């Protein structure tokens, strides 16, 4: 079958820009569409193209005309969901292709895509279920695939849940990095101008933070990729000196992480790595971080989220401020750069902005990343705060807008937010 996999364009709207002329918060995000490359890897009997609209936003019509796909697959985060619907509607006007959507938003809030312009919604890990769907479409079989729902507009979706398993990673099907070769020069680490490639070494997370949308991707399980598969993917990114391990929780299985480090060293691979880790992992396994530093770990991304234990508890983070500070000390001693994620609640007071700014300076966090607490549909936080949400338009769910009421005057809130971001980014080098 001819299958076109589409990465949506950069999208999302900005309240600070639209209401207060604060344009400095807008960012352009680019990185390879690893999900689509992974899906393509398991479709070796088919003719697959990847279209990255983040790089070439105007090329959809041309691809539809020249490639004439029988299936179009979209990936979508929450802030991309409306855009995907719009694109799907456009495709439906003059192309008979079956339209499939998967990814974070489809997994957390599948009902959103239960519309006439979408034919199939794939929830969670998609490599195996998408192949099964494509094969069933090809043979026109009665389609009943766990984790895949046919769209049934005006009637609630019905599907069999999928018990995500190691088999869903389909380790033996190599990621098709070659399908984005022509885009590769756009996938750079902005701060250093270095080419950056993405590799997955695990999927899912066993924790259940109330704001987080990762758990539905694997039904709450943590699955590690086979070491050989990770090495194969790193090696495939030959011209790419920096590798971002995209796992939500990279060293979540410490013995796997040790084996992977040993295997990378043994294979003589010389690259630099960025990885997401929890601070309690750092405190429990400092030697593991040291080992990874030896084989090229350059920076770690840590979700500190908050500096106040009461709030961390409300978030169900299963971690605390003391552990966060201990982890910061260990990472600094090891000479690792810290990219620290913090979540600013819309009910922040000026004093809380001051305290957070002070904490980041005092702890010398190299690159603080501040997002605004956003109840993403499908999360526990969304269920808790649903009645307070003021903005339901998903274009604003970029994690840089307050969709809940701010305690401070709204303009002041965004001014404080913008200055916190700029203070952090002005001296940052990852
Ligand atoms: C890499 C990455 C990016 C990259 C590349 C993404 C891309 N598509 O271009 C870049 C840098 C561009 C990016 C940008 C942003 N990102 Co981002 N990103 C990630 C990250 C770290 C990894 C995603 C990934 O590649 N995973 C590996 C692949 C293999 O797994 P996967 O994507 O889950 O795909 C599997 C399934 O979901 C499914 N699947 C996925 N798509 C499809 C499609 C079909 C057809 C099918 C059948 C199945 C399927 O099958 C895949 C294989 O099993 C995640 C966090 C995480 N660890 O997941 C955040 C994450 C997805 N990003 C997030 C956000 C918020 C953003 C931004 C808004 C910026 C920000 N504030 O952080 C921007 C939005 C860009 C825009 N449109 O303007 C959030 C999304 C939350 C949400 N519900 O929307 C996440 C979850 C991080 C977080 N903070 O919680 N991001
Ligand atoms: S925020 Fe991090 S630790 Fe918490 S559930 Fe999400 S990925 Fe796991």
Coordinates of C-alpha atoms and ligand atoms in Angstrom, one line a residue:
X1 CA 0.0 0.0 0.0
X2 CA 1.1 3.6 -0.5
X3 CA 1.2 5.2 3.0
X4 CA 1.9 8.8 3.7
X5 CA 2.9 9.6 7.3
X6 CA 2.5 13.2 8.2
X7 CA 4.1 15.3 10.9
X8 CA 1.9 18.3 11.6
X9 CA 3.3 21.9 11.1
X10 CA 4.4 23.9 14.1
X11 CA 1.2 25.1 15.6
X12 CA -0.3 26.4 18.7
X13 CA -1.5 29.9 19.7
X14 CA -0.2 32.3 22.3
X15 CA -2.3 34.3 24.7
X16 CA 0.6 36.5 25.8
X17 CA 1.2 37.4 22.2
X18 CA -2.4 37.9 21.2
X19 CA -3.5 39.8 24.3
X20 CA -0.4 41.6 25.5
X21 CA 2.1 41.7 22.5
X22 CA 4.6 39.5 24.4
X23 CA 6.1 37.8 21.3
X24 CA 9.3 36.5 22.9
X25 CA 7.6 33.3 24.2
X26 CA 7.0 31.9 20.8
X27 CA 9.3 29.2 19.8
X28 CA 9.8 27.1 16.7
X29 CA 10.3 23.4 17.5
X30 CA 11.9 21.0 15.2
X31 CA 13.1 17.5 15.7
X32 CA 12.8 14.4 13.6
X33 CA 9.3 12.7 13.7
X34 CA 10.7 9.6 15.4
X35 CA 7.2 8.1 15.9
X36 CA 6.6 8.1 12.1
X37 CA 10.1 6.7 11.4
X38 CA 9.5 4.0 13.9
X39 CA 6.1 3.1 12.3
X40 CA 7.6 3.1 8.9
X41 CA 10.2 0.6 10.1
X42 CA 7.5 -2.0 10.5
X43 CA 5.9 -1.4 7.1
X44 CA 8.7 -2.9 5.0
X45 CA 6.2 -4.5 2.6
X46 CA 4.7 -1.1 1.8
X47 CA 5.7 2.1 0.0
X48 CA 6.0 4.7 2.8
X49 CA 6.7 8.4 2.6
X50 CA 7.2 10.8 5.5
X51 CA 6.1 14.4 5.1
X52 CA 7.4 16.8 7.8
X53 CA 5.2 19.8 7.6
X54 CA 7.3 21.4 10.4
X55 CA 10.0 21.7 7.7
X56 CA 7.9 22.1 4.6
X57 CA 4.5 23.4 5.7
X58 CA 3.2 23.8 2.2
X59 CA 3.9 20.5 0.6
X60 CA 0.8 18.4 1.5
X61 CA -1.1 18.9 -1.7
X62 CA 1.9 18.1 -3.8
X63 CA 2.5 14.9 -1.9
X64 CA -1.2 13.9 -2.3
X65 CA -1.0 14.5 -6.1
X66 CA 2.3 12.9 -6.8
X67 CA 2.2 10.0 -4.4
X68 CA -1.5 9.4 -4.3
X69 CA -1.5 7.6 -0.9
X70 CA -4.0 4.9 0.0
X71 CA -3.5 5.6 3.7
X72 CA -2.5 8.8 5.4
X73 CA -1.3 8.6 9.0
X74 CA -1.0 11.7 11.3
X75 CA 0.8 11.9 14.6
X76 CA -0.4 14.6 17.0
X77 CA 0.3 16.2 20.3
X78 CA -2.6 18.0 22.0
X79 CA -1.7 21.4 20.5
X80 CA -1.6 19.8 17.1
X81 CA -5.0 18.1 17.3
X82 CA -7.1 20.9 15.7
X83 CA -4.6 21.3 12.9
X84 CA -4.7 17.6 12.2
X85 CA -8.5 17.7 11.9
X86 CA -8.3 20.6 9.5
X87 CA -5.7 18.8 7.3
X88 CA -7.7 15.6 7.4
X89 CA -10.8 17.5 6.3
X90 CA -8.9 19.0 3.4
X91 CA -7.6 15.6 2.3
X92 CA -11.1 14.0 2.5
X93 CA -12.3 16.6 -0.1
X94 CA -10.3 15.1 -3.0
X95 CA -8.5 12.0 -1.9
X96 CA -10.0 8.6 -1.1
X97 CA -7.2 7.6 1.4
X98 CA -8.1 6.1 4.8
X99 CA -7.1 8.6 7.5
X100 CA -5.4 7.3 10.6
X101 CA -4.4 9.3 13.7
X102 CA -2.1 8.2 16.5
X103 CA 0.3 9.7 19.1
X104 CA -0.1 11.4 22.4
X105 CA -3.4 13.1 21.9
X106 CA -5.1 10.1 20.3
X107 CA -3.9 8.0 23.2
X108 CA -5.0 10.3 26.0
X109 CA -8.3 11.6 24.4
X110 CA -9.3 9.3 21.6
X111 CA -12.9 10.6 21.5
X112 CA -11.6 14.0 20.3
X113 CA -10.8 12.4 16.9
X114 CA -14.2 10.6 16.6
X115 CA -15.2 12.8 13.6
X116 CA -16.1 12.2 10.0
X117 CA -12.7 13.3 8.7
X118 CA -10.9 10.6 10.6
X119 CA -11.3 6.9 9.8
X120 CA -9.1 5.2 12.4
X121 CA -7.7 6.1 15.8
X122 CA -4.7 4.2 17.1
X123 CA -4.0 4.4 20.8
X124 CA -0.7 3.8 22.5
X125 CA 2.4 2.2 21.0
X126 CA 1.6 1.9 17.3
X127 CA 4.2 -0.1 15.4
X128 CA 2.4 -3.4 15.6
X129 CA -1.2 -2.2 15.7
X130 CA -0.6 0.1 12.7
X131 CA 0.9 -2.8 10.6
X132 CA -2.1 -4.9 11.6
X133 CA -4.5 -2.2 10.5
X134 CA -2.7 -1.6 7.2
X135 CA -2.8 -5.4 6.5
X136 CA -6.5 -5.6 7.4
X137 CA -7.3 -2.6 5.2
X138 CA -5.4 -4.2 2.3
X139 CA -7.3 -7.5 2.6
X140 CA -10.6 -5.7 3.4
X141 CA -11.0 -8.0 6.4
X142 CA -13.4 -7.3 9.3
X143 CA -11.2 -5.0 11.3
X144 CA -10.9 -5.7 15.0
X145 CA -7.5 -4.8 16.3
X146 CA -6.8 -4.1 20.0
X147 CA -5.8 -0.5 20.6
X148 CA -7.4 0.6 17.3
X149 CA -10.9 2.3 17.1
X150 CA -12.9 2.9 14.0
X151 CA -14.2 6.4 14.0
X152 CA -18.0 6.4 14.7
X153 CA -19.1 10.0 14.7
X154 CA -22.1 10.8 17.0
X155 CA -21.7 7.4 18.8
X156 CA -19.0 6.8 21.5
X157 CA -15.9 5.0 20.2
X158 CA -15.7 1.3 20.8
X159 CA -12.5 -0.7 20.8
X160 CA -10.7 -3.5 22.6
X161 CA -8.0 -2.3 24.9
X162 CA -4.5 -3.4 24.0
X163 CA -2.2 -4.9 26.7
X164 CA 1.0 -3.2 25.6
X165 CA 3.8 -5.6 25.6
X166 CA 7.5 -5.8 24.6
X167 CA 6.2 -7.1 21.2
X168 CA 4.7 -3.7 20.5
X169 CA 8.2 -2.2 20.4
X170 CA 8.9 -4.6 17.4
X171 CA 12.6 -4.3 18.1
X172 CA 13.6 -6.2 15.0
X173 CA 12.1 -3.6 12.6
X174 CA 14.7 -0.8 12.3
X175 CA 13.7 2.8 12.5
X176 CA 13.5 4.4 9.0
X177 CA 15.8 7.4 9.6
X178 CA 16.5 7.4 5.9
X179 CA 13.0 8.6 5.1
X180 CA 13.8 12.0 6.5
X181 CA 17.3 12.4 5.0
X182 CA 16.3 15.4 3.0
X183 CA 15.1 17.2 6.2
X184 CA 18.0 16.2 8.3
X185 CA 19.9 19.5 8.2
X186 CA 16.8 21.1 9.9
X187 CA 17.1 18.8 13.0
X188 CA 19.7 20.7 15.0
X189 CA 20.3 21.5 18.6
X190 CA 19.7 25.2 18.4
X191 CA 22.0 26.3 21.2
X192 CA 25.0 24.7 19.7
X193 CA 24.1 24.4 16.0
X194 CA 24.9 20.7 16.2
X195 CA 22.9 18.0 14.3
X196 CA 20.7 16.1 16.8
X197 CA 19.1 12.7 16.3
X198 CA 16.4 11.0 18.3
X199 CA 16.6 7.5 19.6
X200 CA 14.1 5.6 21.8
X201 CA 15.6 3.2 24.4
X202 CA 12.4 2.7 26.4
X203 CA 8.7 3.5 26.3
X204 CA 6.2 4.5 29.0
X205 CA 6.7 5.3 32.7
X206 CA 5.6 3.4 35.8
X207 CA 4.9 6.7 37.7
X208 CA 1.5 8.4 37.5
X209 CA 2.1 12.2 37.9
X210 CA -1.3 13.8 37.7
X211 CA -0.4 16.3 34.9
X212 CA 1.4 13.8 32.7
X213 CA 0.1 12.2 29.5
X214 CA 2.8 9.4 29.1
X215 CA 1.1 6.5 30.9
X216 CA -1.7 5.8 28.3
X217 CA 1.0 5.2 25.6
X218 CA 1.8 1.9 27.3
X219 CA -1.1 1.4 29.7
X220 CA 1.3 2.5 32.5
X221 CA 4.0 -0.1 31.8
X222 CA 7.7 0.6 31.4
X223 CA 9.2 -1.3 28.4
X224 CA 12.9 -1.3 27.6
X225 CA 14.1 -1.7 24.0
X226 CA 16.5 -4.4 23.2
X227 CA 20.1 -3.3 23.5
X228 CA 20.9 -4.4 19.9
X229 CA 18.0 -2.3 18.6
X230 CA 19.2 0.8 20.4
X231 CA 22.8 0.4 19.2
X232 CA 21.5 -0.2 15.6
X233 CA 19.5 3.1 15.8
X234 CA 22.4 5.1 17.2
X235 CA 24.7 3.7 14.5
X236 CA 22.2 4.6 11.8
X237 CA 22.5 8.2 12.8
X238 CA 26.0 8.3 11.4
X239 CA 26.4 12.0 10.7
X240 CA 24.7 13.0 14.0
X241 CA 27.0 13.9 16.9
X242 CA 24.3 14.4 19.5
X243 CA 21.7 11.8 20.4
X244 CA 18.6 12.7 22.4
X245 CA 17.2 9.7 24.1
X246 CA 13.5 10.6 23.9
X247 CA 12.2 8.2 26.5
X248 CA 10.1 9.9 29.1
X249 CA 12.1 8.1 31.8
X250 CA 15.4 7.1 30.2
X251 CA 17.2 5.1 32.9
X252 CA 14.0 3.7 34.5
X253 CA 15.4 0.2 34.4
X254 CA 18.9 0.8 35.9
X255 CA 20.4 -2.6 35.0
X256 CA 19.3 -2.1 31.3
X257 CA 20.9 1.4 31.4
X258 CA 24.2 -0.1 32.7
X259 CA 24.1 -2.8 29.9
X260 CA 23.4 -0.1 27.3
X261 CA 26.3 2.0 28.5
X262 CA 28.6 -1.0 28.4
X263 CA 27.4 -1.9 24.9
X264 CA 27.9 1.6 23.6
X265 CA 31.5 1.6 24.9
X266 CA 32.2 -1.8 23.6
X267 CA 30.9 -0.8 20.1
X268 CA 33.3 2.1 20.1
X269 CA 30.5 4.6 19.5
X270 CA 31.6 8.2 20.2
X271 CA 28.6 10.5 20.6
X272 CA 27.1 12.8 23.1
X273 CA 23.7 12.1 24.7
X274 CA 20.9 13.9 26.3
X275 CA 18.5 11.9 28.5
X276 CA 15.5 12.5 30.7
X277 CA 16.0 11.1 34.2
X278 CA 14.2 11.4 37.5
X279 CA 16.1 13.0 40.4
X280 CA 15.5 10.1 42.7
X281 CA 17.2 7.8 40.2
X282 CA 20.2 10.1 40.2
X283 CA 20.3 10.0 44.0
X284 CA 19.9 6.2 44.1
X285 CA 22.3 5.4 41.3
X286 CA 25.0 8.2 41.1
X287 CA 27.5 5.6 39.7
X288 CA 25.2 5.0 36.8
X289 CA 25.2 8.6 35.9
X290 CA 29.0 8.6 36.2
X291 CA 29.2 5.7 33.9
X292 CA 27.0 7.4 31.3
X293 CA 29.1 10.6 31.6
X294 CA 32.1 8.4 30.7
X295 CA 30.5 7.2 27.5
X296 CA 29.2 10.6 26.4
X297 CA 26.2 11.8 28.5
X298 CA 26.3 15.6 28.2
X299 CA 23.1 16.8 29.8
X300 CA 20.2 15.4 31.7
X301 CA 16.6 16.7 31.6
X302 CA 15.0 16.5 35.0
X303 CA 11.3 17.2 35.8
X304 CA 11.8 19.0 39.1
X305 CA 8.3 20.5 38.5
X306 CA 8.1 22.4 41.8
X307 CA 10.1 23.6 44.8
X308 CA 7.4 23.0 47.3
X309 CA 6.8 19.5 48.7
X310 CA 3.1 20.0 49.3
X311 CA 2.6 20.7 45.6
X312 CA 4.9 17.8 44.6
X313 CA 2.6 15.6 46.7
X314 CA -0.5 17.0 45.0
X315 CA 1.1 16.2 41.7
X316 CA 1.7 12.6 42.8
X317 CA 5.3 13.1 41.8
X318 CA 6.4 10.5 44.4
X319 CA 9.5 12.7 44.9
X320 CA 10.5 15.6 47.1
X321 CA 12.5 18.9 47.1
X322 CA 15.4 17.4 49.2
X323 CA 16.0 14.7 46.7
X324 CA 15.9 17.2 43.9
X325 CA 18.6 19.3 45.6
X326 CA 20.7 16.2 46.3
X327 CA 20.5 15.2 42.6
X328 CA 21.5 18.7 41.5
X329 CA 24.7 18.4 43.7
X330 CA 25.5 15.0 42.3
X331 CA 25.1 16.1 38.7
X332 CA 27.1 19.2 39.2
X333 CA 29.9 17.2 40.8
X334 CA 29.8 14.9 37.7
X335 CA 30.0 17.9 35.4
X336 CA 26.7 17.2 33.7
X337 CA 24.5 20.0 32.4
X338 CA 21.1 20.2 34.0
X339 CA 18.0 21.0 31.9
X340 CA 15.5 21.5 34.7
X341 CA 11.7 21.4 33.9
X342 CA 9.5 23.5 36.2
X343 CA 5.8 23.8 36.1
X344 CA 4.3 27.2 37.0
X345 CA 0.8 27.1 38.3
X346 CA -1.6 29.8 37.0
X347 CA -2.3 30.6 40.7
X348 CA 1.3 31.6 41.3
X349 CA 1.8 34.8 43.3
X350 CA 4.6 37.3 42.8
X351 CA 6.3 35.8 45.8
X352 CA 6.2 32.3 44.2
X353 CA 7.7 33.6 41.0
X354 CA 10.5 35.2 43.1
X355 CA 11.1 32.0 45.0
X356 CA 11.4 29.9 41.9
X357 CA 13.7 32.4 40.2
X358 CA 15.9 32.4 43.4
X359 CA 15.9 28.6 43.5
X360 CA 17.1 28.3 39.9
X361 CA 19.9 30.9 40.4
X362 CA 21.0 29.5 43.8
X363 CA 21.1 25.9 42.4
X364 CA 22.8 27.1 39.3
X365 CA 20.5 25.1 37.0
X366 CA 22.1 25.6 33.6
X367 CA 18.9 25.5 31.5
X368 CA 15.6 26.0 33.3
X369 CA 12.6 25.2 31.2
X370 CA 9.4 26.6 32.6
X371 CA 6.0 25.5 31.4
X372 CA 2.6 26.5 32.7
X373 CA 0.5 23.9 34.5
X374 CA -2.0 22.7 31.8
X375 CA -4.7 20.1 32.4
X376 CA -4.2 18.0 29.3
X377 CA -7.3 16.1 28.3
X378 CA -7.1 12.5 29.5
X379 CA -5.0 13.3 32.6
X380 CA -6.0 13.1 36.2
X381 CA -5.4 16.8 36.5
X382 CA -7.9 17.4 33.7
X383 CA -10.5 15.4 35.6
X384 CA -9.8 17.3 38.8
X385 CA -9.9 20.8 37.3
X386 CA -12.3 20.4 34.5
X387 CA -14.9 22.8 35.9
X388 CA -12.3 25.6 36.2
X389 CA -10.9 25.4 32.7
X390 CA -11.5 28.7 30.9
X391 CA -9.9 27.9 27.5
X392 CA -10.9 24.6 25.8
X393 CA -9.5 25.4 22.4
X394 CA -6.6 22.9 22.1
X395 CA -4.5 25.3 20.0
X396 CA -3.6 26.9 23.3
X397 CA -2.5 23.6 24.9
X398 CA 1.2 24.3 24.2
X399 CA 2.1 24.4 27.9
X400 CA 2.9 28.1 27.6
X401 CA -0.6 29.4 28.1
X402 CA -2.7 29.6 31.2
X403 CA -5.9 27.8 30.3
X404 CA -7.0 28.1 34.0
X405 CA -7.6 31.4 35.7
X406 CA -4.5 33.2 36.9
X407 CA -4.4 34.6 40.5
X408 CA -2.3 37.5 39.5
X409 CA -3.6 40.0 36.9
X410 CA -3.1 38.0 33.7
X411 CA -0.8 40.5 32.0
X412 CA 1.5 40.6 35.1
X413 CA 1.4 36.8 35.2
X414 CA 2.7 36.6 31.6
X415 CA 5.3 39.3 32.2
X416 CA 6.7 37.4 35.2
X417 CA 6.6 34.2 33.2
X418 CA 8.4 35.8 30.3
X419 CA 11.1 37.3 32.4
X420 CA 11.7 34.0 34.3
X421 CA 12.2 32.2 30.9
X422 CA 14.5 34.9 29.6
X423 CA 16.6 35.0 32.7
X424 CA 17.1 31.2 32.4
X425 CA 17.7 31.2 28.7
X426 CA 20.0 34.2 28.4
X427 CA 23.0 32.4 29.8
X428 CA 22.1 28.9 28.8
X429 CA 24.4 26.6 26.8
X430 CA 23.6 22.9 26.6
Ligands
LIG1 C1 10.7 14.5 20.5 C2 9.7 15.4 21.0 C3 9.4 16.6 20.3 C4 10.1 17.0 19.0 C5 9.6 16.2 17.8 C6 8.2 15.8 17.7 C7 7.7 15.8 16.3 N1 6.7 15.0 16.0 O1 8.0 16.6 15.5 C8 9.8 18.5 18.9 C9 11.0 19.2 19.4 C10 9.4 19.0 17.6 C11 8.6 18.6 20.0 C12 7.9 19.8 20.0 C13 6.9 20.0 21.0 N2 6.6 19.2 22.0 CO1 7.3 17.4 22.2 N3 8.0 15.8 22.7 C14 9.0 15.0 22.2 C15 9.2 13.8 23.1 C16 10.4 14.1 24.0 C17 9.4 12.5 22.5 C18 8.4 12.1 21.4 C19 8.9 10.8 20.7 O2 9.5 11.0 19.6 N4 8.8 9.7 21.3 C20 9.2 8.4 20.7 C21 8.1 7.8 19.8 C22 8.6 6.5 19.1 O3 7.0 7.5 20.6 P1 5.6 8.2 20.4 O4 5.8 9.6 19.9 O5 4.8 8.0 21.6 O6 5.0 7.3 19.2 C23 4.4 6.0 19.4 C24 2.9 6.1 19.7 O7 2.5 7.3 20.2 C25 2.3 5.8 18.3 N5 2.1 6.9 17.4 C26 2.6 8.1 17.4 N6 2.2 8.8 16.2 C27 1.4 8.0 15.5 C28 0.8 8.1 14.3 C29 0.1 7.0 13.8 C30 -0.6 7.2 12.4 C31 0.0 5.8 14.5 C32 -0.7 4.7 13.9 C33 0.6 5.7 15.7 C34 1.3 6.7 16.2 O8 3.2 4.9 17.8 C35 4.5 5.3 18.0 C36 5.4 4.1 18.1 O9 5.0 3.2 19.1 C37 7.9 13.8 24.0 C38 8.0 13.2 25.4 C39 8.0 11.8 25.4 N7 9.0 11.2 26.0 O10 7.2 11.1 24.8 C40 7.5 15.3 24.0 C41 6.0 15.6 24.0 C42 5.3 14.8 23.0 N8 6.0 17.0 23.5 C43 5.2 17.8 24.2 C44 5.0 19.2 23.9 C45 4.1 19.9 24.8 C46 5.7 19.8 22.9 C47 5.6 21.3 22.5 C48 4.2 21.9 22.6 C49 6.6 22.1 23.2 C50 6.7 22.0 24.6 N9 6.2 23.0 25.3 O11 7.3 21.1 25.1 C51 6.1 21.3 21.0 C52 5.0 21.3 20.0 C53 5.4 21.4 18.6 C54 4.4 22.2 17.7 N10 3.6 21.5 17.0 O12 4.4 23.4 17.8 C55 4.4 17.0 25.2 C56 3.0 16.7 24.6 C57 1.9 16.8 25.6 C58 0.6 16.8 24.9 N11 -0.3 15.9 25.3 O13 0.4 17.5 23.9 C59 5.3 15.7 25.4 C60 4.6 14.5 25.8 C61 6.3 16.1 26.5 C62 5.7 16.6 27.8 N12 6.1 17.8 28.2 O14 4.8 16.1 28.4 N13 8.5 17.5 20.8
LIG2 S1 6.1 13.3 34.7 FE1 7.9 11.9 34.3 S2 7.9 10.6 36.2 FE2 5.9 11.5 36.1 S3 4.6 10.0 35.0 FE3 5.3 11.5 33.5 S4 7.2 10.6 32.6 FE4 6.7 9.5 34.5

